[in-house]
CSV table of C-alpha atoms in Angstrom, one decimal:
chain,number,residue,atom,x,y,z
A,1,UNK,CA,9.7,-1.9,-7.1
A,2,UNK,CA,6.4,-2.9,-8.3
A,3,UNK,CA,4.6,-5.3,-5.4
A,4,UNK,CA,0.8,-6.8,-6.6
A,5,UNK,CA,-0.5,-9.3,-4.0
A,6,UNK,CA,-2.7,-12.7,-5.6
A,7,UNK,CA,-5.9,-13.9,-3.3
A,8,UNK,CA,-6.9,-17.1,-2.5
A,9,UNK,CA,-9.0,-17.2,-5.6
A,10,UNK,CA,-6.3,-16.4,-7.5
A,11,UNK,CA,-7.5,-12.9,-7.6
A,12,UNK,CA,-4.3,-10.0,-7.6
A,13,UNK,CA,-5.0,-7.1,-5.7
A,14,UNK,CA,-4.2,-3.6,-6.8
A,15,UNK,CA,-0.9,-3.8,-6.4
A,16,UNK,CA,1.8,0.1,-6.1
A,17,UNK,CA,5.3,0.8,-6.1
A,18,UNK,CA,7.9,0.3,-3.1
A,19,UNK,CA,11.6,1.1,-2.2
A,20,UNK,CA,13.8,-1.8,-3.8
A,21,UNK,CA,14.1,-3.6,-1.2
A,22,UNK,CA,14.9,-7.4,-0.5
A,23,UNK,CA,11.6,-10.1,-0.4
A,24,UNK,CA,10.5,-12.2,1.8
A,25,UNK,CA,10.5,-15.7,0.7
A,26,UNK,CA,9.1,-19.2,2.1
A,27,UNK,CA,11.9,-21.5,1.7
A,28,UNK,CA,8.6,-24.0,0.2
A,29,UNK,CA,7.6,-21.9,-2.2
A,30,UNK,CA,6.8,-22.6,-5.8
A,31,UNK,CA,9.5,-20.7,-7.3
A,32,UNK,CA,12.3,-22.0,-5.4
A,33,UNK,CA,11.2,-25.5,-5.7
A,34,UNK,CA,9.8,-26.2,-8.9
A,35,UNK,CA,10.9,-23.0,-11.0
A,36,UNK,CA,7.4,-21.7,-10.9
A,37,UNK,CA,8.6,-17.9,-12.2
A,38,UNK,CA,8.1,-16.1,-15.3
A,39,UNK,CA,10.1,-13.4,-16.4
A,40,UNK,CA,9.0,-10.8,-19.2
A,41,UNK,CA,11.5,-8.5,-20.4
A,42,UNK,CA,10.4,-5.0,-22.1
A,43,UNK,CA,11.4,-2.5,-23.6
A,44,UNK,CA,11.2,1.4,-22.4
A,45,UNK,CA,12.1,4.8,-24.8
A,46,UNK,CA,12.4,8.2,-25.5
A,47,UNK,CA,10.7,9.8,-28.9
A,48,UNK,CA,9.6,13.5,-29.8
A,49,UNK,CA,8.9,14.4,-26.2
A,50,UNK,CA,7.1,10.7,-25.0
A,51,UNK,CA,7.6,7.3,-23.4
A,52,UNK,CA,7.0,4.9,-26.1
A,53,UNK,CA,6.9,0.8,-24.9
A,54,UNK,CA,7.5,-1.7,-27.0
A,55,UNK,CA,4.1,-4.3,-27.5
A,56,UNK,CA,2.8,-4.3,-24.3
A,57,UNK,CA,-0.4,-4.7,-24.4
A,58,UNK,CA,1.5,-8.5,-26.3
A,59,UNK,CA,3.6,-9.2,-23.4
A,60,UNK,CA,1.6,-8.9,-21.1
A,61,UNK,CA,-1.0,-11.5,-22.9
A,62,UNK,CA,2.1,-13.4,-23.5
A,63,UNK,CA,2.9,-13.5,-19.3
A,64,UNK,CA,-1.1,-14.8,-18.7
A,65,UNK,CA,-0.8,-17.6,-21.8
A,66,UNK,CA,2.8,-19.0,-19.6
A,67,UNK,CA,0.9,-18.6,-16.4
A,68,UNK,CA,-1.6,-20.8,-17.2
A,69,UNK,CA,0.4,-22.8,-19.1
A,70,UNK,CA,2.0,-23.5,-15.5
A,71,UNK,CA,-1.2,-23.6,-13.0
A,72,UNK,CA,-0.4,-20.0,-11.9
A,73,UNK,CA,-2.0,-17.0,-11.6
A,74,UNK,CA,-1.6,-14.2,-13.3
A,75,UNK,CA,-2.7,-10.4,-13.5
A,76,UNK,CA,-5.0,-9.1,-16.0
A,77,UNK,CA,-3.4,-7.4,-19.1
A,78,UNK,CA,-4.8,-4.8,-17.4
A,79,UNK,CA,-3.3,-5.1,-14.4
A,80,UNK,CA,0.1,-5.7,-16.3
A,81,UNK,CA,-0.4,-2.9,-18.0
A,82,UNK,CA,-1.0,-0.2,-15.0
A,83,UNK,CA,2.1,-1.4,-13.4
A,84,UNK,CA,4.7,-1.1,-16.4
A,85,UNK,CA,3.5,2.4,-16.8
A,86,UNK,CA,3.7,3.1,-13.3
A,87,UNK,CA,6.7,2.0,-12.8
A,88,UNK,CA,8.1,3.6,-16.2
A,89,UNK,CA,7.1,6.7,-15.2
A,90,UNK,CA,8.6,6.3,-11.7
A,91,UNK,CA,11.9,5.4,-13.3
A,92,UNK,CA,10.7,8.6,-17.1
A,93,UNK,CA,14.5,9.8,-16.1
A,94,UNK,CA,16.4,6.8,-16.6
A,95,UNK,CA,14.9,6.6,-20.8
A,96,UNK,CA,16.3,8.6,-23.6
A,97,UNK,CA,16.3,8.5,-26.8
A,98,UNK,CA,15.3,5.4,-29.5
A,99,UNK,CA,18.8,4.4,-29.8
A,100,UNK,CA,19.5,3.7,-26.8
A,101,UNK,CA,16.5,1.4,-25.8
A,102,UNK,CA,16.5,0.9,-22.0
A,103,UNK,CA,14.9,-2.7,-20.2
A,104,UNK,CA,13.0,-3.1,-18.1
A,105,UNK,CA,12.1,-7.1,-16.6
A,106,UNK,CA,8.4,-7.9,-14.8
A,107,UNK,CA,8.8,-11.2,-13.1
A,108,UNK,CA,6.2,-13.8,-11.9
A,109,UNK,CA,7.0,-15.5,-8.9
A,110,UNK,CA,4.5,-18.0,-7.5
A,111,UNK,CA,5.2,-17.4,-4.0
A,112,UNK,CA,2.7,-19.1,-2.1
A,113,UNK,CA,4.6,-22.7,0.1
A,114,UNK,CA,3.5,-25.9,-0.8
């Protein structure tokens, strides 16, 4: 999994890949109390030895737009793209040919306590 934290000013720090594990959540977190969370699905596939992603930049822009509507900070398009690429590269053995698309799910959650 990839974790990226947001500063008090709404800017995201460089994230990092981490082992898949449970996450700690404050009971008053915005995602629990007000549904401040976004979900975006992406598909990766392999073609001619390369791993390709469907509409990566468009998905990043859509997540930013949706976060803005919720008054929630979001990573830049560049940060989103970098994070997805790191995740896909770390899991490339699961990506097969174009007839067997693999889905990756990206989440933006408001962890801050309200």
